[in-house]
Amino acid sequence: TSAMSLLHFSTLLAVALLVRAQTQLLRGSCSFESDSCGYTSDPAYAAWTINQEGRFIIAESSSFGEKEKYVLVSPELELRDWSCVRLVYQISGSGSLQLHLRPEGENFDYTLWTADKPSDSWLIASVDIRNMSGAYQLLFDAKPRRGMGNSIALFEIHIIPGYCIECNFEEHHLCGYSNQWNPNVNWYVGGSLARDPQSNLPDDHTMNNERGHYMYVDSVYAKRFQEVAKLVSPMTITSMAGCLSFYYQRDQAIGNFFSVFTKDQLGHYDEIWRPDVYATTDWKLVQVDIKAPHPLEMVFEVAFNSPRGGYVALDDISFSPEFCHTETGQCAFMSITFTGSFLLANTRHTSRPGYVGHLFGPSLPGNHKYCLRFYYALHGFMKIDNALALYVYDENNIAQEKIWTVSERSKDVWTEVEVTYLKPMPAKVAFVSICRNFWDCGLVSLDDISVTLGDCRVTTGPLNPPPGHCNFETGDCGYTQKKKAKKGHWLRIRGHTPTSYTGPKGDHTLGVGYYMYIEASHMLPKQSARLMSTELRGSSGPQCLIFFYHMYGSGTGTLSVLLHKGDRERLLWTRQGEQSVSWMKATVDYECYTRHWIIFEGIRGSSIRSDIAIDEIVFKKGPCNDPGDSISYSGFSENFNEIEY
C-alpha cells in the first residue's frame, strides 16, 4: 500500500538520522528490530504487527476487523526515579495515538499524552514519567480511522533516566527539541570533525573536543534588524520545580540578544533569564530556578542587530529537582508565604457584629485561566456560612462573582484549597470574612497563597484525572446518559435547585460550583434517570468508589449505584427517602476483574420535592478506609435573614 511504501521510505530515512548515542536505556525501551521487547497487544482489541523487515510496529485500518482500536501494552516496569519516554512515531492518513500509564492494582489508566496530526515523516514525542512507588505499565492506544491508507506506526520507544528537557545534543533527534524555522536565522547542530576549519565556533562542551555536538545560531545570514531564532524544548507533561542548568558562549555579544523564556499552552511567554555579561571566550554555566506547575516549554531565543552580530552557542541542558538558589525560585504571577507566620482575621480587636474583612490580591490580565491555591483554618464559628469566601472583583472594585465558600464544618486544622477561575476582563480575587453577630464570629487564618496560570485539575499532580473522576466544574467528564422522552435526565447545575424545600443550596466542591441532579418536577413518580461512567478496565484487587450525594425533600425517591458488565447489572449501593439537609459522603467497596461501567440511577419519589444530587465522584485503589457514610455540610446563605432549613 502507499502508506506502507511511505513508512518504508521514512524508516530508511529515520534509521540514517537516528544514530544511537551512548545513552543508558531502561527497561521498556524498544526499537522493534527483530521482536517486540516484551510489548504485547491487548487481546480485547486489534493486534499490532511488526514490519517484516523490522524497524517498526504498525496498526493499520485494513486490519481492524470488528475491533475498535489497537492497544500495545508494555512489560511490567518499576522505575523508582524520574524518567523520560522518547517516542518516535508516525500517523499516516487520519487517526490518533495516546500514551497511558496503568499503575498496578488500579481500576483505570491515566492519559499522559495524545497526538492526532498526520505526518509524512517520523515525529518525536517526549513524555516525563514521575518516580513511582509501585509497578506500572505503559499503554499505546492507536485509533487509525477506517479506510484505506490510514495507519499508525511506532519506530522507537526509548526510556532514559532524567527529565525530557535535558539534552547534550549528541543524539541526532536532539532530545525532541525543535527549531522554529526562520528563512535567515536558525539554530543548527555544531561540532563534529566535518566543520569548516576557518570557523571560529567553539568545541563541544560535553566532550570538550571537536567530536561532540552542541546547538548554535550565527548572524552571518541575518538580513533584517533583530531577526529571531527560537530553540524550543519538549513540553513538560507533569509538575516540575527546581534548577535548570545550561552552558552557553556568546561572540560579539553587543550585536545579539540572548534570552530564555517559558511558554505555556495559552502562548503566554515569561522571561526567566538573560545574560549579565557580554562576549564569553569559554563555556559559561547558567543556573536558574523554574516552577512548571502546568505544561511549559523552554524557549532559547537569539536576535541579531546585523550580519556582524556574532554567534550564540548552547550545550548540556540539565535539570535538578533541588532549587539552585536559596530563594523559592520564579513565581508564576503571585505567591505569598508568611514565613513562620500567617494572616489572621476577626481577632478580638475587630470581632463585632456586621464586620466584613477583605484581603485583595493583585489585578491579573483577563482571558486567562488561573489556579488559586491557599491554606485556611477556622476556629470558634458556630455557623460557617460566611466565615470565609472568595470573590472576583473587577478593576473598579465591584464584586463580579463568588467563586468559592467554606464547605466543611469548622476545624482547627489547616485545609488546602484549589480554585480555578477565568474572567474576560482584568480582575482580582478577594478573601472575604463576615461576622453576622458576636456569637457566630470566630477566627480565620490564611497562609501559603499562590496563583498560577492554568487549570488546577491539570496542574495539581503528575497525571490527568483518570476516567470516572469528576466534580462537574468544567463538564460531565465523559459521563453519558440515554435521553428518552419517557425517562428523566441528570442535569448539570450550579446554585440551588428550582423547587423549594428540596435539593442542595450549592455544590459540595466549592459551594458555588456545579453538580448533577434530577429535577423531580420534570418527571413522573418512579421514573428514573441513569448516568453512566466511562469504561473502567477492571482490576485484580478491591476498588473504592467515593462520592457525595444530597437527598433532601419530603418526597425523595431512591439513589442507587449499579455495576454494568456485559449484559448484566449488579446493585452495589442504594439509599431511599430523605437522608439529610446536608451533603452526605458515600464509600462503596467492590471488585470487578474485567471491563465494566458504573451507573448512578436516580428514581423520582412521590412528590416534586424529590430532587436528588451527586458530586465529587472519585475512584481509588481499595478497600475504602471509611466503609460508612459521614456527614459533610455545604451550602451558604447570601441573605442573612433567610430562613435556614
Coordinates of N, CA and C in Angstrom, one line a residue, residues 428-587:
K428 N -9.3 40.7 40.1 CA -8.5 40.3 41.2 C -9.4 39.5 42.2
V429 N -8.8 38.7 42.9 CA -9.6 37.9 43.9 C -9.5 38.6 45.3
A430 N -10.6 38.3 46.1 CA -10.6 38.9 47.4 C -11.1 37.8 48.4
F431 N -10.4 37.6 49.5 CA -10.9 36.8 50.6 C -11.8 37.6 51.5
V432 N -13.0 37.1 51.7 CA -14.0 37.9 52.5 C -14.5 37.1 53.7
S433 N -14.5 37.7 54.8 CA -15.0 37.1 56.1 C -16.0 38.0 56.7
I434 N -17.1 37.5 57.1 CA -18.2 38.3 57.6 C -18.6 37.8 59.0
C435 N -18.7 38.7 60.0 CA -19.2 38.4 61.3 C -20.6 38.9 61.4
R436 N -21.6 38.0 61.4 CA -23.0 38.4 61.5 C -23.4 38.9 62.9
N437 N -22.9 38.2 63.9 CA -23.1 38.7 65.3 C -21.9 38.1 66.1
F438 N -21.8 38.6 67.3 CA -20.7 38.3 68.2 C -20.6 36.8 68.4
W439 N -21.7 36.1 68.6 CA -21.7 34.7 69.0 C -21.3 33.8 67.8
D440 N -21.6 34.2 66.6 CA -21.3 33.4 65.5 C -19.9 33.6 64.9
C441 N -19.2 34.7 65.4 CA -17.9 35.1 64.8 C -16.8 34.2 65.4
G442 N -15.8 34.0 64.6 CA -14.6 33.3 65.0 C -13.3 33.8 64.4
L443 N -12.3 33.0 64.4 CA -11.0 33.3 63.8 C -10.8 32.7 62.5
V444 N -10.3 33.4 61.5 CA -10.0 32.9 60.2 C -8.5 33.1 59.9
S445 N -7.8 32.1 59.5 CA -6.4 32.1 59.2 C -6.1 31.8 57.8
L446 N -5.1 32.5 57.1 CA -4.7 32.2 55.8 C -3.2 32.1 55.7
D447 N -2.7 31.2 54.8 CA -1.3 31.0 54.6 C -1.0 30.4 53.2
D448 N 0.2 30.6 52.7 CA 0.7 30.0 51.5 C -0.3 30.2 50.3
I449 N -0.5 31.5 50.0 CA -1.4 31.8 48.9 C -0.6 31.9 47.6
S450 N -1.0 31.2 46.6 CA -0.3 31.3 45.3 C -1.3 31.3 44.1
V451 N -1.0 32.0 43.0 CA -1.8 31.9 41.8 C -0.9 31.5 40.7
T452 N -1.3 30.5 39.9 CA -0.5 30.1 38.8 C -1.4 30.1 37.5
L453 N -0.8 30.1 36.4 CA -1.6 30.1 35.1 C -2.0 28.7 34.8
G454 N -3.3 28.5 34.4 CA -3.8 27.2 34.0 C -4.8 26.6 35.0
D455 N -5.3 25.4 34.6 CA -6.4 24.8 35.4 C -5.8 24.0 36.5
C456 N -6.4 24.1 37.7 CA -5.9 23.4 38.9 C -5.9 21.9 38.6
R457 N -6.9 21.4 37.9 CA -7.0 19.9 37.7 C -5.9 19.4 36.9
V458 N -5.3 20.3 36.0 CA -4.2 19.9 35.2 C -2.9 20.0 36.0
T459 N -2.8 21.0 36.9 CA -1.5 21.4 37.4 C -1.3 20.8 38.8
T460 N -2.2 20.1 39.4 CA -2.0 19.7 40.8 C -1.1 18.5 40.9
G461 N -1.0 17.7 39.9 CA -0.2 16.5 40.1 C 0.4 16.0 38.8
P462 N 1.0 14.8 38.9 CA 1.7 14.3 37.7 C 0.8 13.8 36.6
L463 N -0.4 13.6 36.9 CA -1.3 12.9 35.9 C -2.6 13.6 35.7
N464 N -3.2 13.5 34.6 CA -4.5 14.0 34.4 C -5.5 13.1 35.2
P465 N -6.7 13.7 35.5 CA -7.7 12.9 36.2 C -8.0 11.7 35.5
P466 N -8.1 10.5 36.1 CA -8.4 9.3 35.4 C -9.9 9.2 35.1
P467 N -10.2 8.2 34.2 CA -11.7 8.1 33.9 C -12.5 7.9 35.1
G468 N -13.7 8.5 35.1 CA -14.6 8.3 36.2 C -14.6 9.4 37.3
H469 N -13.4 10.0 37.5 CA -13.3 11.1 38.4 C -14.0 12.3 37.9
C470 N -14.8 13.0 38.7 CA -15.5 14.2 38.2 C -16.1 15.0 39.4
N471 N -15.8 16.3 39.3 CA -16.5 17.2 40.2 C -17.5 18.2 39.5
F472 N -17.6 17.9 38.1 CA -18.5 18.6 37.2 C -18.3 20.1 37.1
E473 N -17.1 20.6 37.5 CA -16.9 22.0 37.4 C -16.7 22.5 36.0
T474 N -16.2 21.6 35.1 CA -15.9 22.0 33.7 C -16.7 21.2 32.7
G475 N -17.5 20.3 33.2 CA -18.3 19.5 32.2 C -18.7 18.2 32.9
D476 N -19.1 17.2 32.0 CA -19.6 15.9 32.6 C -18.5 14.9 32.6
C477 N -17.2 15.2 32.3 CA -16.1 14.2 32.4 C -16.3 12.9 31.7
G478 N -17.1 12.9 30.6 CA -17.3 11.7 29.8 C -18.5 10.9 30.3
Y479 N -19.2 11.3 31.4 CA -20.4 10.6 31.8 C -21.5 10.8 30.8
T480 N -22.2 9.7 30.5 CA -23.2 9.8 29.5 C -24.6 9.2 30.0
Q481 N -25.6 9.6 29.3 CA -27.0 9.0 29.6 C -27.8 9.0 28.3
K482 N -28.7 8.0 28.3 CA -29.6 7.8 27.2 C -30.8 8.6 27.4
K483 N -31.0 9.7 26.7 CA -32.1 10.6 26.9 C -33.3 10.1 26.0
K484 N -34.3 9.6 26.7 CA -35.5 9.2 26.1 C -36.7 10.0 26.6
A485 N -37.7 10.2 25.8 CA -38.8 11.1 26.1 C -39.5 10.7 27.4
K486 N -39.6 9.4 27.7 CA -40.4 8.9 28.8 C -39.5 8.7 30.1
K487 N -38.3 9.1 30.0 CA -37.4 8.9 31.1 C -36.9 10.3 31.6
G488 N -36.4 10.4 32.8 CA -35.8 11.6 33.3 C -34.4 11.7 32.9
H489 N -33.8 12.9 33.2 CA -32.4 13.2 32.8 C -31.7 13.7 34.0
W490 N -30.4 13.4 34.1 CA -29.5 14.1 35.0 C -29.1 15.4 34.4
L491 N -29.2 16.5 35.2 CA -28.9 17.8 34.8 C -27.7 18.4 35.5
R492 N -26.9 19.2 34.8 CA -25.7 19.9 35.4 C -26.2 21.3 35.8
I493 N -26.0 21.7 37.0 CA -26.5 22.9 37.5 C -25.5 23.5 38.6
R494 N -25.6 24.8 38.8 CA -24.9 25.4 39.9 C -26.0 26.2 40.8
G495 N -25.7 26.4 42.1 CA -26.7 27.1 42.9 C -27.7 26.1 43.4
H496 N -28.8 26.7 43.9 CA -29.9 25.8 44.4 C -30.8 25.3 43.3
T497 N -31.6 24.3 43.6 CA -32.5 23.7 42.6 C -33.8 24.6 42.6
P498 N -34.5 24.5 41.5 CA -35.7 25.4 41.3 C -36.8 25.2 42.4
T499 N -37.0 24.0 42.8 CA -38.1 23.7 43.7 C -37.7 23.9 45.2
S500 N -38.5 24.6 45.9 CA -38.2 24.9 47.3 C -38.3 23.7 48.2
Y501 N -37.6 23.7 49.3 CA -37.6 22.6 50.3 C -37.2 21.3 49.7
T502 N -36.3 21.3 48.7 CA -35.7 20.1 48.2 C -34.4 20.4 47.5
G503 N -33.5 19.5 47.4 CA -32.2 19.7 46.8 C -31.2 20.6 47.6
P504 N -29.9 20.7 47.2 CA -28.9 21.4 47.9 C -29.0 22.9 47.6
K505 N -28.3 23.7 48.4 CA -28.2 25.2 48.1 C -27.0 25.4 47.1
G506 N -26.0 24.5 47.2 CA -24.9 24.7 46.3 C -24.2 23.3 46.2
D507 N -23.1 23.3 45.4 CA -22.4 22.0 45.2 C -21.5 21.7 46.4
H508 N -21.0 20.5 46.4 CA -20.1 20.1 47.6 C -18.7 20.6 47.4
T509 N -18.2 20.7 46.2 CA -16.8 21.0 45.9 C -16.5 22.4 46.4
L510 N -17.2 23.4 45.8 CA -16.9 24.8 46.1 C -18.0 25.6 46.9
G511 N -19.2 25.0 46.9 CA -20.3 25.8 47.4 C -21.0 26.6 46.4
V512 N -20.3 27.0 45.4 CA -20.8 27.9 44.3 C -20.5 27.2 42.9
G513 N -20.1 26.0 42.9 CA -19.8 25.3 41.7 C -21.0 24.5 41.1
Y514 N -20.6 23.5 40.3 CA -21.6 22.7 39.6 C -21.7 21.3 40.2
Y515 N -22.9 20.7 40.0 CA -23.2 19.3 40.4 C -24.2 18.7 39.5
M516 N -24.5 17.4 39.6 CA -25.5 16.8 38.8 C -26.7 16.5 39.7
Y517 N -28.0 16.6 39.1 CA -29.1 16.3 39.9 C -30.3 15.9 39.0
I518 N -31.3 15.3 39.6 CA -32.5 15.0 38.8 C -33.6 16.0 39.3
E519 N -34.3 16.7 38.4 CA -35.3 17.6 38.7 C -36.7 16.9 38.7
A520 N -37.2 16.7 39.9 CA -38.4 15.8 40.1 C -39.6 16.4 39.4
S521 N -39.7 17.8 39.3 CA -40.9 18.4 38.7 C -41.0 18.1 37.2
H522 N -39.9 17.6 36.6 CA -39.9 17.3 35.2 C -40.2 15.8 35.0
M523 N -40.4 15.0 36.1 CA -40.5 13.6 36.0 C -41.8 13.1 36.6
L524 N -42.2 11.9 36.3 CA -43.4 11.3 36.9 C -42.9 10.4 38.0
P525 N -43.7 10.1 39.0 CA -43.3 9.2 40.1 C -42.8 7.8 39.5
K526 N -41.6 7.4 40.1 CA -41.0 6.1 39.8 C -40.2 6.2 38.4
Q527 N -40.2 7.3 37.7 CA -39.4 7.5 36.6 C -37.9 7.5 37.0
S528 N -37.0 7.1 36.2 CA -35.6 7.0 36.5 C -34.7 7.8 35.6
A529 N -33.6 8.2 36.0 CA -32.5 8.8 35.2 C -31.2 8.1 35.5
R530 N -30.5 7.7 34.4 CA -29.2 6.9 34.6 C -28.0 7.7 34.0
L531 N -27.0 7.8 34.8 CA -25.7 8.5 34.4 C -24.6 7.4 34.5
M532 N -24.0 7.2 33.3 CA -23.0 6.1 33.1 C -21.6 6.6 33.0
S533 N -20.7 6.0 33.7 CA -19.3 6.4 33.6 C -18.6 6.0 32.3
T534 N -17.4 6.5 32.1 CA -16.6 5.9 31.0 C -16.2 4.5 31.4
E535 N -15.7 3.8 30.4 CA -15.3 2.4 30.6 C -14.1 2.3 31.7
L536 N -14.3 1.4 32.6 CA -13.2 1.1 33.6 C -12.7 -0.3 33.2
R537 N -11.4 -0.5 33.3 CA -10.8 -1.7 32.8 C -10.9 -2.9 33.7
G538 N -11.2 -2.7 35.0 CA -11.2 -3.8 35.9 C -9.8 -4.0 36.6
S539 N -9.8 -4.7 37.7 CA -8.5 -4.9 38.4 C -8.6 -6.1 39.3
S540 N -7.5 -6.7 39.6 CA -7.4 -7.9 40.3 C -7.7 -7.7 41.8
G541 N -7.6 -6.5 42.3 CA -7.8 -6.2 43.7 C -9.1 -5.4 44.0
P542 N -9.4 -5.1 45.2 CA -10.6 -4.4 45.6 C -10.5 -2.9 45.2
Q543 N -11.6 -2.3 44.8 CA -11.7 -0.9 44.4 C -12.6 -0.2 45.4
C544 N -12.4 1.2 45.4 CA -13.2 2.0 46.3 C -13.8 3.2 45.5
L545 N -15.1 3.3 45.5 CA -15.8 4.4 44.8 C -16.3 5.3 45.9
I546 N -15.9 6.6 45.8 CA -16.3 7.6 46.8 C -17.1 8.7 46.0
F547 N -18.2 9.1 46.6 CA -18.9 10.3 46.0 C -19.8 10.9 47.1
F548 N -20.3 12.1 46.8 CA -21.1 12.8 47.7 C -22.5 12.9 47.1
Y549 N -23.5 12.7 48.0 CA -24.9 12.8 47.5 C -25.8 13.6 48.4
H550 N -26.9 14.1 47.8 CA -27.8 15.0 48.5 C -29.2 14.5 48.3
M551 N -29.9 14.1 49.4 CA -31.2 13.6 49.3 C -32.1 14.3 50.3
Y552 N -32.7 15.5 50.0 CA -33.5 16.2 50.9 C -34.8 16.6 50.2
G553 N -35.9 16.4 50.9 CA -37.2 16.6 50.4 C -38.2 15.6 50.9
S554 N -39.4 16.0 51.1 CA -40.4 15.2 51.7 C -40.8 14.0 50.9
G555 N -40.6 14.1 49.5 CA -41.0 13.0 48.6 C -39.8 12.3 48.0
T556 N -38.6 12.4 48.6 CA -37.4 11.9 47.9 C -37.5 10.4 47.6
G557 N -37.0 10.1 46.4 CA -37.1 8.7 46.0 C -35.9 7.9 46.3
T558 N -35.2 7.3 45.3 CA -34.1 6.3 45.5 C -32.9 6.7 44.7
L559 N -31.7 6.6 45.3 CA -30.5 6.7 44.6 C -29.7 5.4 44.7
S560 N -29.3 4.9 43.5 CA -28.6 3.6 43.5 C -27.3 3.7 42.7
V561 N -26.4 2.8 43.0 CA -25.1 2.7 42.2 C -25.1 1.3 41.7
L562 N -25.0 1.1 40.4 CA -25.0 -0.2 39.8 C -23.7 -0.5 39.0
L563 N -23.3 -1.7 39.0 CA -22.1 -2.1 38.2 C -22.7 -2.8 36.9
H564 N -22.3 -2.3 35.8 CA -22.7 -2.8 34.5 C -21.6 -3.5 33.8
K565 N -21.7 -4.8 33.6 CA -20.7 -5.7 32.9 C -21.4 -6.6 31.9
G566 N -20.9 -6.5 30.7 CA -21.5 -7.3 29.7 C -23.0 -6.9 29.5
D567 N -23.9 -7.9 29.6 CA -25.3 -7.6 29.6 C -26.0 -7.7 30.9
R568 N -25.2 -7.7 32.0 CA -25.7 -7.8 33.3 C -25.4 -6.6 34.2
E569 N -26.2 -6.4 35.2 CA -26.0 -5.3 36.1 C -26.2 -5.8 37.6
R570 N -25.4 -5.2 38.5 CA -25.4 -5.7 39.9 C -25.5 -4.4 40.8
L571 N -26.4 -4.5 41.7 CA -26.6 -3.4 42.7 C -25.4 -3.3 43.7
L572 N -24.7 -2.2 43.8 CA -23.6 -2.0 44.7 C -24.0 -1.2 46.0
W573 N -24.9 -0.3 45.8 CA -25.2 0.6 46.9 C -26.6 1.3 46.6
T574 N -27.4 1.6 47.7 CA -28.6 2.3 47.5 C -29.1 3.0 48.7
R575 N -29.8 4.1 48.5 CA -30.4 4.9 49.6 C -31.8 5.3 49.2
Q576 N -32.8 5.3 50.1 CA -34.2 5.6 49.7 C -34.7 6.6 50.7
G577 N -35.5 7.6 50.2 CA -36.1 8.5 51.1 C -35.2 9.7 51.5
E578 N -35.7 10.6 52.2 CA -35.0 11.8 52.7 C -33.9 11.3 53.6
Q579 N -32.6 11.9 53.4 CA -31.5 11.5 54.2 C -31.0 12.6 55.1
S580 N -30.8 13.8 54.5 CA -30.2 14.9 55.3 C -30.4 16.2 54.5
V581 N -30.4 17.4 55.2 CA -30.3 18.7 54.6 C -29.0 19.0 54.0
S582 N -28.0 18.2 54.4 CA -26.6 18.4 54.0 C -26.1 17.4 53.0
W583 N -25.0 17.6 52.4 CA -24.3 16.6 51.6 C -23.8 15.5 52.4
M584 N -24.0 14.3 51.9 CA -23.5 13.1 52.6 C -22.4 12.4 51.8
K585 N -21.5 11.7 52.5 CA -20.4 11.0 51.8 C -20.7 9.5 51.7
A586 N -20.6 9.0 50.5 CA -20.7 7.5 50.3 C -19.4 6.9 49.9
T587 N -19.1 5.8 50.5 CA -18.0 5.0 50.1 C -18.4 3.6 49.8

